[in-house]
Amino acid sequence: MGDYFQMIMALVGVLAIVFVLFWLMKKLNKHVMTSDSRNMKILERINLGPDKMLLMVSISGKIMVLGVTSSHTEVICELQQTEEELYPKAENSENPSFGESFKTVLGNMMNKNK
């Protein structure tokens, strides 16, 4: 019985370490991706494969789609819409918290069941 308890505790310990490392990497990655640029933003990113991606960027309000590889960057097209037209701001411009989103989804599910 004691051996099983030690194995289970070791497994829980390893899982806890993996979870903490995952959480730390997620937090550190968020700070790497942020920039202080007011005139240039990456709006969306789609990975197409190793070292290949499509980026939708806003440069001074003008939106462009870029193809990016490890050795080359090319403008694919320029969109006619501005960033404000493509992503209209809601009255409350802040993103809802996880708790608020969960309450909304849960409330919608409860109303659907009635």
mmCIF file of N, CA and C in Angstrom:
data_model
loop_
_atom_site.group_PDB
_atom_site.id
_atom_site.type_symbol
_atom_site.label_atom_id
_atom_site.label_comp_id
_atom_site.label_asym_id
_atom_site.label_seq_id
_atom_site.Cartn_x
_atom_site.Cartn_y
_atom_site.Cartn_z
ATOM 1 N N MET A 1 0.825 -1.196 0.000
ATOM 2 C CA MET A 1 0.000 0.000 0.000
ATOM 3 C C MET A 1 0.868 1.259 0.000
ATOM 4 N N GLY A 2 1.966 1.217 0.748
ATOM 5 C CA GLY A 2 2.855 2.368 0.844
ATOM 6 C C GLY A 2 3.544 2.676 -0.479
ATOM 7 N N ASP A 3 3.865 1.615 -1.252
ATOM 8 C CA ASP A 3 4.514 1.808 -2.547
ATOM 9 C C ASP A 3 3.586 2.510 -3.531
ATOM 10 N N TYR A 4 2.300 2.115 -3.516
ATOM 11 C CA TYR A 4 1.335 2.759 -4.410
ATOM 12 C C TYR A 4 1.162 4.235 -4.058
ATOM 13 N N PHE A 5 1.132 4.517 -2.769
ATOM 14 C CA PHE A 5 0.987 5.907 -2.328
ATOM 15 C C PHE A 5 2.177 6.743 -2.791
ATOM 16 N N GLN A 6 3.383 6.209 -2.678
ATOM 17 C CA GLN A 6 4.579 6.929 -3.112
ATOM 18 C C GLN A 6 4.562 7.147 -4.624
ATOM 19 N N MET A 7 4.122 6.140 -5.383
ATOM 20 C CA MET A 7 4.052 6.293 -6.839
ATOM 21 C C MET A 7 3.023 7.350 -7.228
ATOM 22 N N ILE A 8 1.886 7.338 -6.571
ATOM 23 C CA ILE A 8 0.847 8.318 -6.874
ATOM 24 C C ILE A 8 1.323 9.719 -6.518
ATOM 25 N N MET A 9 1.970 9.881 -5.389
ATOM 26 C CA MET A 9 2.478 11.200 -4.987
ATOM 27 C C MET A 9 3.572 11.672 -5.948
ATOM 28 N N ALA A 10 4.416 10.767 -6.409
ATOM 29 C CA ALA A 10 5.444 11.143 -7.381
ATOM 30 C C ALA A 10 4.796 11.590 -8.685
ATOM 31 N N LEU A 11 3.753 10.878 -9.118
ATOM 32 C CA LEU A 11 3.043 11.260 -10.332
ATOM 33 C C LEU A 11 2.384 12.623 -10.175
ATOM 34 N N VAL A 12 1.753 12.860 -9.046
ATOM 35 C CA VAL A 12 1.121 14.162 -8.785
ATOM 36 C C VAL A 12 2.187 15.257 -8.783
ATOM 37 N N GLY A 13 3.346 14.970 -8.197
ATOM 38 C CA GLY A 13 4.428 15.953 -8.169
ATOM 39 C C GLY A 13 4.928 16.293 -9.570
ATOM 40 N N VAL A 14 5.102 15.285 -10.397
ATOM 41 C CA VAL A 14 5.568 15.517 -11.770
ATOM 42 C C VAL A 14 4.525 16.314 -12.552
ATOM 43 N N LEU A 15 3.247 15.948 -12.412
ATOM 44 C CA LEU A 15 2.189 16.691 -13.097
ATOM 45 C C LEU A 15 2.132 18.141 -12.621
ATOM 46 N N ALA A 16 2.342 18.371 -11.340
ATOM 47 C CA ALA A 16 2.347 19.734 -10.816
ATOM 48 C C ALA A 16 3.505 20.538 -11.416
ATOM 49 N N ILE A 17 4.663 19.927 -11.539
ATOM 50 C CA ILE A 17 5.817 20.617 -12.129
ATOM 51 C C ILE A 17 5.541 20.949 -13.599
ATOM 52 N N VAL A 18 4.964 20.003 -14.335
ATOM 53 C CA VAL A 18 4.633 20.245 -15.745
ATOM 54 C C VAL A 18 3.631 21.392 -15.856
ATOM 55 N N PHE A 19 2.615 21.389 -15.010
ATOM 56 C CA PHE A 19 1.612 22.458 -15.033
ATOM 57 C C PHE A 19 2.242 23.818 -14.734
ATOM 58 N N VAL A 20 3.099 23.892 -13.725
ATOM 59 C CA VAL A 20 3.748 25.161 -13.374
ATOM 60 C C VAL A 20 4.638 25.640 -14.521
ATOM 61 N N LEU A 21 5.387 24.734 -15.140
ATOM 62 C CA LEU A 21 6.235 25.126 -16.272
ATOM 63 C C LEU A 21 5.399 25.611 -17.446
ATOM 64 N N PHE A 22 4.283 24.926 -17.736
ATOM 65 C CA PHE A 22 3.392 25.356 -18.803
ATOM 66 C C PHE A 22 2.843 26.749 -18.515
ATOM 67 N N TRP A 23 2.412 26.987 -17.299
ATOM 68 C CA TRP A 23 1.859 28.289 -16.903
ATOM 69 C C TRP A 23 2.915 29.383 -17.033
ATOM 70 N N LEU A 24 4.136 29.104 -16.578
ATOM 71 C CA LEU A 24 5.218 30.088 -16.687
ATOM 72 C C LEU A 24 5.541 30.416 -18.140
ATOM 73 N N MET A 25 5.615 29.403 -18.993
ATOM 74 C CA MET A 25 5.915 29.643 -20.403
ATOM 75 C C MET A 25 4.811 30.465 -21.060
ATOM 76 N N LYS A 26 3.577 30.205 -20.690
ATOM 77 C CA LYS A 26 2.467 30.970 -21.247
ATOM 78 C C LYS A 26 2.572 32.433 -20.830
ATOM 79 N N LYS A 27 2.883 32.677 -19.578
ATOM 80 C CA LYS A 27 3.035 34.059 -19.097
ATOM 81 C C LYS A 27 4.230 34.745 -19.752
ATOM 82 N N LEU A 28 5.348 34.052 -19.874
ATOM 83 C CA LEU A 28 6.538 34.649 -20.475
ATOM 84 C C LEU A 28 6.321 34.911 -21.957
ATOM 85 N N ASN A 29 5.632 34.019 -22.657
ATOM 86 C CA ASN A 29 5.358 34.202 -24.081
ATOM 87 C C ASN A 29 4.484 35.417 -24.324
ATOM 88 N N LYS A 30 3.554 35.679 -23.445
ATOM 89 C CA LYS A 30 2.662 36.824 -23.603
ATOM 90 C C LYS A 30 3.470 38.124 -23.590
ATOM 91 N N HIS A 31 4.494 38.188 -22.730
ATOM 92 C CA HIS A 31 5.306 39.400 -22.652
ATOM 93 C C HIS A 31 6.241 39.538 -23.845
ATOM 94 N N VAL A 32 6.617 38.438 -24.452
ATOM 95 C CA VAL A 32 7.491 38.495 -25.624
ATOM 96 C C VAL A 32 6.733 39.060 -26.818
ATOM 97 N N MET A 33 5.443 38.708 -26.942
ATOM 98 C CA MET A 33 4.665 39.097 -28.107
ATOM 99 C C MET A 33 4.171 40.537 -28.063
ATOM 100 N N THR A 34 4.157 41.151 -26.897
ATOM 101 C CA THR A 34 3.639 42.517 -26.813
ATOM 102 C C THR A 34 4.688 43.500 -27.300
ATOM 103 N N SER A 35 4.223 44.585 -27.879
ATOM 104 C CA SER A 35 5.136 45.631 -28.321
ATOM 105 C C SER A 35 4.542 46.976 -27.941
ATOM 106 N N ASP A 36 5.377 47.979 -27.930
ATOM 107 C CA ASP A 36 4.935 49.316 -27.562
ATOM 108 C C ASP A 36 4.619 50.170 -28.774
ATOM 109 N N SER A 37 4.561 49.575 -29.943
ATOM 110 C CA SER A 37 4.312 50.328 -31.160
ATOM 111 C C SER A 37 2.853 50.760 -31.239
ATOM 112 N N ARG A 38 2.634 52.046 -31.491
ATOM 113 C CA ARG A 38 1.268 52.553 -31.631
ATOM 114 C C ARG A 38 0.827 52.520 -33.082
ATOM 115 N N ASN A 39 1.753 52.501 -34.015
ATOM 116 C CA ASN A 39 1.413 52.588 -35.428
ATOM 117 C C ASN A 39 1.453 51.254 -36.160
ATOM 118 N N MET A 40 1.945 50.209 -35.513
ATOM 119 C CA MET A 40 2.042 48.925 -36.188
ATOM 120 C C MET A 40 1.593 47.820 -35.232
ATOM 121 N N LYS A 41 0.629 46.975 -35.709
ATOM 122 C CA LYS A 41 0.118 45.884 -34.889
ATOM 123 C C LYS A 41 -0.064 44.644 -35.748
ATOM 124 N N ILE A 42 0.161 43.491 -35.151
ATOM 125 C CA ILE A 42 -0.187 42.226 -35.786
ATOM 126 C C ILE A 42 -1.607 41.912 -35.345
ATOM 127 N N LEU A 43 -2.537 41.926 -36.300
ATOM 128 C CA LEU A 43 -3.940 41.702 -35.975
ATOM 129 C C LEU A 43 -4.262 40.221 -35.893
ATOM 130 N N GLU A 44 -3.776 39.441 -36.850
ATOM 131 C CA GLU A 44 -4.019 37.996 -36.862
ATOM 132 C C GLU A 44 -2.817 37.288 -37.449
ATOM 133 N N ARG A 45 -2.682 36.015 -37.080
ATOM 134 C CA ARG A 45 -1.557 35.202 -37.546
ATOM 135 C C ARG A 45 -2.060 33.790 -37.786
ATOM 136 N N ILE A 46 -1.698 33.224 -38.926
ATOM 137 C CA ILE A 46 -2.043 31.838 -39.230
ATOM 138 C C ILE A 46 -0.770 31.122 -39.627
ATOM 139 N N ASN A 47 -0.434 30.062 -38.888
ATOM 140 C CA ASN A 47 0.732 29.258 -39.228
ATOM 141 C C ASN A 47 0.347 28.292 -40.337
ATOM 142 N N LEU A 48 1.136 28.263 -41.402
ATOM 143 C CA LEU A 48 0.884 27.384 -42.542
ATOM 144 C C LEU A 48 1.792 26.170 -42.543
ATOM 145 N N GLY A 49 2.819 26.202 -41.752
ATOM 146 C CA GLY A 49 3.775 25.104 -41.684
ATOM 147 C C GLY A 49 5.006 25.594 -40.964
ATOM 148 N N PRO A 50 6.023 24.769 -40.912
ATOM 149 C CA PRO A 50 7.252 25.212 -40.261
ATOM 150 C C PRO A 50 7.835 26.427 -40.984
ATOM 151 N N ASP A 51 8.037 27.484 -40.271
ATOM 152 C CA ASP A 51 8.633 28.720 -40.798
ATOM 153 C C ASP A 51 7.811 29.369 -41.902
ATOM 154 N N LYS A 52 6.498 29.130 -41.947
ATOM 155 C CA LYS A 52 5.637 29.754 -42.954
ATOM 156 C C LYS A 52 4.369 30.234 -42.264
ATOM 157 N N MET A 53 3.988 31.493 -42.507
ATOM 158 C CA MET A 53 2.772 32.010 -41.910
ATOM 159 C C MET A 53 2.207 33.167 -42.711
ATOM 160 N N LEU A 54 0.927 33.402 -42.485
ATOM 161 C CA LEU A 54 0.249 34.582 -43.019
ATOM 162 C C LEU A 54 0.008 35.525 -41.854
ATOM 163 N N LEU A 55 0.290 36.797 -42.076
ATOM 164 C CA LEU A 55 0.047 37.813 -41.059
ATOM 165 C C LEU A 55 -0.892 38.870 -41.609
ATOM 166 N N MET A 56 -1.829 39.299 -40.781
ATOM 167 C CA MET A 56 -2.635 40.473 -41.104
ATOM 168 C C MET A 56 -2.137 41.566 -40.165
ATOM 169 N N VAL A 57 -1.539 42.603 -40.753
ATOM 170 C CA VAL A 57 -0.943 43.668 -39.951
ATOM 171 C C VAL A 57 -1.624 44.993 -40.249
ATOM 172 N N SER A 58 -1.626 45.838 -39.251
ATOM 173 C CA SER A 58 -2.130 47.199 -39.408
ATOM 174 C C SER A 58 -0.942 48.141 -39.246
ATOM 175 N N ILE A 59 -0.700 48.938 -40.265
ATOM 176 C CA ILE A 59 0.380 49.909 -40.217
ATOM 177 C C ILE A 59 -0.245 51.273 -40.422
ATOM 178 N N SER A 60 -0.275 52.059 -39.358
ATOM 179 C CA SER A 60 -0.913 53.383 -39.356
ATOM 180 C C SER A 60 -2.356 53.306 -39.868
ATOM 181 N N GLY A 61 -3.090 52.260 -39.454
ATOM 182 C CA GLY A 61 -4.487 52.111 -39.825
ATOM 183 C C GLY A 61 -4.723 51.394 -41.135
ATOM 184 N N LYS A 62 -3.705 51.217 -41.954
ATOM 185 C CA LYS A 62 -3.820 50.519 -43.235
ATOM 186 C C LYS A 62 -3.541 49.031 -43.006
ATOM 187 N N ILE A 63 -4.420 48.159 -43.531
ATOM 188 C CA ILE A 63 -4.294 46.730 -43.269
ATOM 189 C C ILE A 63 -3.701 46.022 -44.478
ATOM 190 N N MET A 64 -2.690 45.170 -44.192
ATOM 191 C CA MET A 64 -2.036 44.388 -45.233
ATOM 192 C C MET A 64 -1.965 42.933 -44.813
ATOM 193 N N VAL A 65 -2.001 42.041 -45.799
ATOM 194 C CA VAL A 65 -1.787 40.615 -45.561
ATOM 195 C C VAL A 65 -0.393 40.295 -46.080
ATOM 196 N N LEU A 66 0.430 39.722 -45.206
ATOM 197 C CA LEU A 66 1.818 39.412 -45.547
ATOM 198 C C LEU A 66 2.037 37.909 -45.510
ATOM 199 N N GLY A 67 2.810 37.404 -46.443
ATOM 200 C CA GLY A 67 3.286 36.033 -46.417
ATOM 201 C C GLY A 67 4.707 36.051 -45.892
ATOM 202 N N VAL A 68 4.972 35.267 -44.863
ATOM 203 C CA VAL A 68 6.280 35.298 -44.210
ATOM 204 C C VAL A 68 6.863 33.897 -44.169
ATOM 205 N N THR A 69 8.103 33.764 -44.632
ATOM 206 C CA THR A 69 8.866 32.529 -44.478
ATOM 207 C C THR A 69 10.151 32.873 -43.754
ATOM 208 N N SER A 70 10.988 31.882 -43.538
ATOM 209 C CA SER A 70 12.238 32.138 -42.816
ATOM 210 C C SER A 70 13.193 33.008 -43.625
ATOM 211 N N SER A 71 13.028 33.052 -44.943
ATOM 212 C CA SER A 71 13.962 33.818 -45.765
ATOM 213 C C SER A 71 13.306 34.932 -46.563
ATOM 214 N N HIS A 72 11.988 35.106 -46.445
ATOM 215 C CA HIS A 72 11.304 36.024 -47.355
ATOM 216 C C HIS A 72 10.024 36.554 -46.717
ATOM 217 N N THR A 73 9.724 37.820 -46.954
ATOM 218 C CA THR A 73 8.446 38.426 -46.566
ATOM 219 C C THR A 73 7.881 39.123 -47.783
ATOM 220 N N GLU A 74 6.594 38.877 -48.074
ATOM 221 C CA GLU A 74 5.983 39.442 -49.272
ATOM 222 C C GLU A 74 4.587 39.966 -48.945
ATOM 223 N N VAL A 75 4.269 41.148 -49.491
ATOM 224 C CA VAL A 75 2.923 41.691 -49.347
ATOM 225 C C VAL A 75 2.014 40.940 -50.313
ATOM 226 N N ILE A 76 0.993 40.286 -49.779
ATOM 227 C CA ILE A 76 0.059 39.535 -50.622
ATOM 228 C C ILE A 76 -1.038 40.452 -51.122
ATOM 229 N N CYS A 77 -1.609 41.249 -50.225
ATOM 230 C CA CYS A 77 -2.625 42.209 -50.650
ATOM 231 C C CYS A 77 -2.795 43.282 -49.592
ATOM 232 N N GLU A 78 -3.384 44.389 -50.018
ATOM 233 C CA GLU A 78 -3.770 45.457 -49.102
ATOM 234 C C GLU A 78 -5.281 45.494 -49.054
ATOM 235 N N LEU A 79 -5.830 45.487 -47.847
ATOM 236 C CA LEU A 79 -7.275 45.526 -47.701
ATOM 237 C C LEU A 79 -7.769 46.965 -47.774
ATOM 238 N N GLN A 80 -8.967 47.143 -48.304
ATOM 239 C CA GLN A 80 -9.542 48.476 -48.420
ATOM 240 C C GLN A 80 -10.076 48.977 -47.079
ATOM 241 N N GLN A 81 -10.474 48.038 -46.200
ATOM 242 C CA GLN A 81 -11.003 48.438 -44.909
ATOM 243 C C GLN A 81 -9.896 48.933 -43.989
ATOM 244 N N THR A 82 -10.298 49.807 -43.084
ATOM 245 C CA THR A 82 -9.378 50.231 -42.035
ATOM 246 C C THR A 82 -9.551 49.267 -40.864
ATOM 247 N N GLU A 83 -8.680 49.391 -39.899
ATOM 248 C CA GLU A 83 -8.762 48.521 -38.719
ATOM 249 C C GLU A 83 -10.087 48.733 -37.985
ATOM 250 N N GLU A 84 -10.558 49.968 -37.920
ATOM 251 C CA GLU A 84 -11.817 50.269 -37.235
ATOM 252 C C GLU A 84 -13.013 49.646 -37.962
ATOM 253 N N GLU A 85 -12.966 49.601 -39.288
ATOM 254 C CA GLU A 85 -14.054 48.989 -40.052
ATOM 255 C C GLU A 85 -14.032 47.464 -39.933
ATOM 256 N N LEU A 86 -12.834 46.888 -39.883
ATOM 257 C CA LEU A 86 -12.699 45.447 -39.811
ATOM 258 C C LEU A 86 -13.039 44.922 -38.420
ATOM 259 N N TYR A 87 -12.632 45.651 -37.398
ATOM 260 C CA TYR A 87 -12.878 45.270 -36.010
ATOM 261 C C TYR A 87 -13.579 46.411 -35.287
ATOM 262 N N PRO A 88 -14.895 46.548 -35.472
ATOM 263 C CA PRO A 88 -15.588 47.644 -34.783
ATOM 264 C C PRO A 88 -15.515 47.443 -33.278
ATOM 265 N N LYS A 89 -15.277 48.536 -32.569
ATOM 266 C CA LYS A 89 -15.164 48.466 -31.119
ATOM 267 C C LYS A 89 -16.542 48.428 -30.495
ATOM 268 N N ALA A 90 -16.672 47.575 -29.510
ATOM 269 C CA ALA A 90 -17.924 47.505 -28.769
ATOM 270 C C ALA A 90 -17.975 48.685 -27.801
ATOM 271 N N GLU A 91 -19.147 48.901 -27.215
ATOM 272 C CA GLU A 91 -19.280 50.004 -26.260
ATOM 273 C C GLU A 91 -18.314 49.823 -25.109
ATOM 274 N N ASN A 92 -18.204 48.594 -24.610
ATOM 275 C CA ASN A 92 -17.218 48.292 -23.585
ATOM 276 C C ASN A 92 -16.024 47.660 -24.283
ATOM 277 N N SER A 93 -14.968 48.432 -24.501
ATOM 278 C CA SER A 93 -13.852 47.977 -25.322
ATOM 279 C C SER A 93 -12.982 46.937 -24.626
ATOM 280 N N GLU A 94 -13.177 46.721 -23.327
ATOM 281 C CA GLU A 94 -12.368 45.731 -22.633
ATOM 282 C C GLU A 94 -12.913 44.336 -22.902
ATOM 283 N N ASN A 95 -12.028 43.380 -22.969
ATOM 284 C CA ASN A 95 -12.445 41.994 -23.124
ATOM 285 C C ASN A 95 -13.063 41.522 -21.821
ATOM 286 N N PRO A 96 -14.139 40.728 -21.895
ATOM 287 C CA PRO A 96 -14.724 40.230 -20.650
ATOM 288 C C PRO A 96 -13.791 39.237 -19.983
ATOM 289 N N SER A 97 -13.895 39.152 -18.664
ATOM 290 C CA SER A 97 -13.077 38.192 -17.935
ATOM 291 C C SER A 97 -13.605 36.790 -18.187
ATOM 292 N N PHE A 98 -12.818 35.811 -17.785
ATOM 293 C CA PHE A 98 -13.240 34.423 -17.958
ATOM 294 C C PHE A 98 -14.528 34.170 -17.189
ATOM 295 N N GLY A 99 -14.628 34.714 -15.988
ATOM 296 C CA GLY A 99 -15.820 34.520 -15.173
ATOM 297 C C GLY A 99 -17.064 35.082 -15.840
ATOM 298 N N GLU A 100 -16.942 36.287 -16.411
ATOM 299 C CA GLU A 100 -18.085 36.894 -17.096
ATOM 300 C C GLU A 100 -18.480 36.088 -18.327
ATOM 301 N N SER A 101 -17.502 35.631 -19.091
ATOM 302 C CA SER A 101 -17.789 34.812 -20.270
ATOM 303 C C SER A 101 -18.447 33.501 -19.874
ATOM 304 N N PHE A 102 -17.948 32.887 -18.800
ATOM 305 C CA PHE A 102 -18.511 31.618 -18.341
ATOM 306 C C PHE A 102 -19.956 31.800 -17.895
ATOM 307 N N LYS A 103 -20.239 32.886 -17.180
ATOM 308 C CA LYS A 103 -21.612 33.155 -16.743
ATOM 309 C C LYS A 103 -22.528 33.353 -17.941
ATOM 310 N N THR A 104 -22.050 34.056 -18.961
ATOM 311 C CA THR A 104 -22.865 34.286 -20.152
ATOM 312 C C THR A 104 -23.168 32.977 -20.867
ATOM 313 N N VAL A 105 -22.151 32.143 -21.066
ATOM 314 C CA VAL A 105 -22.348 30.863 -21.742
ATOM 315 C C VAL A 105 -23.260 29.964 -20.918
ATOM 316 N N LEU A 106 -23.034 29.915 -19.612
ATOM 317 C CA LEU A 106 -23.853 29.082 -18.748
ATOM 318 C C LEU A 106 -25.303 29.564 -18.756
ATOM 319 N N GLY A 107 -25.497 30.895 -18.720
ATOM 320 C CA GLY A 107 -26.845 31.446 -18.768
ATOM 321 C C GLY A 107 -27.543 31.110 -20.082
ATOM 322 N N ASN A 108 -26.825 31.176 -21.192
ATOM 323 C CA ASN A 108 -27.402 30.825 -22.493
ATOM 324 C C ASN A 108 -27.780 29.348 -22.542
ATOM 325 N N MET A 109 -26.946 28.482 -21.953
ATOM 326 C CA MET A 109 -27.245 27.057 -21.937
ATOM 327 C C MET A 109 -28.472 26.773 -21.078
ATOM 328 N N MET A 110 -28.595 27.455 -19.951
ATOM 329 C CA MET A 110 -29.749 27.245 -19.061
ATOM 330 C C MET A 110 -31.032 27.716 -19.728
ATOM 331 N N ASN A 111 -30.964 28.861 -20.440
ATOM 332 C CA ASN A 111 -32.156 29.375 -21.114
ATOM 333 C C ASN A 111 -32.565 28.471 -22.270
ATOM 334 N N LYS A 112 -31.583 27.843 -22.933
ATOM 335 C CA LYS A 112 -31.869 26.970 -24.065
ATOM 336 C C LYS A 112 -32.593 25.701 -23.596
ATOM 337 N N ASN A 113 -32.259 25.236 -22.383
ATOM 338 C CA ASN A 113 -32.877 24.020 -21.840
ATOM 339 C C ASN A 113 -34.303 24.235 -21.382
ATOM 340 N N LYS A 114 -34.725 25.464 -21.175
ATOM 341 C CA LYS A 114 -36.094 25.736 -20.697
ATOM 342 C C LYS A 114 -37.115 25.653 -21.778
#
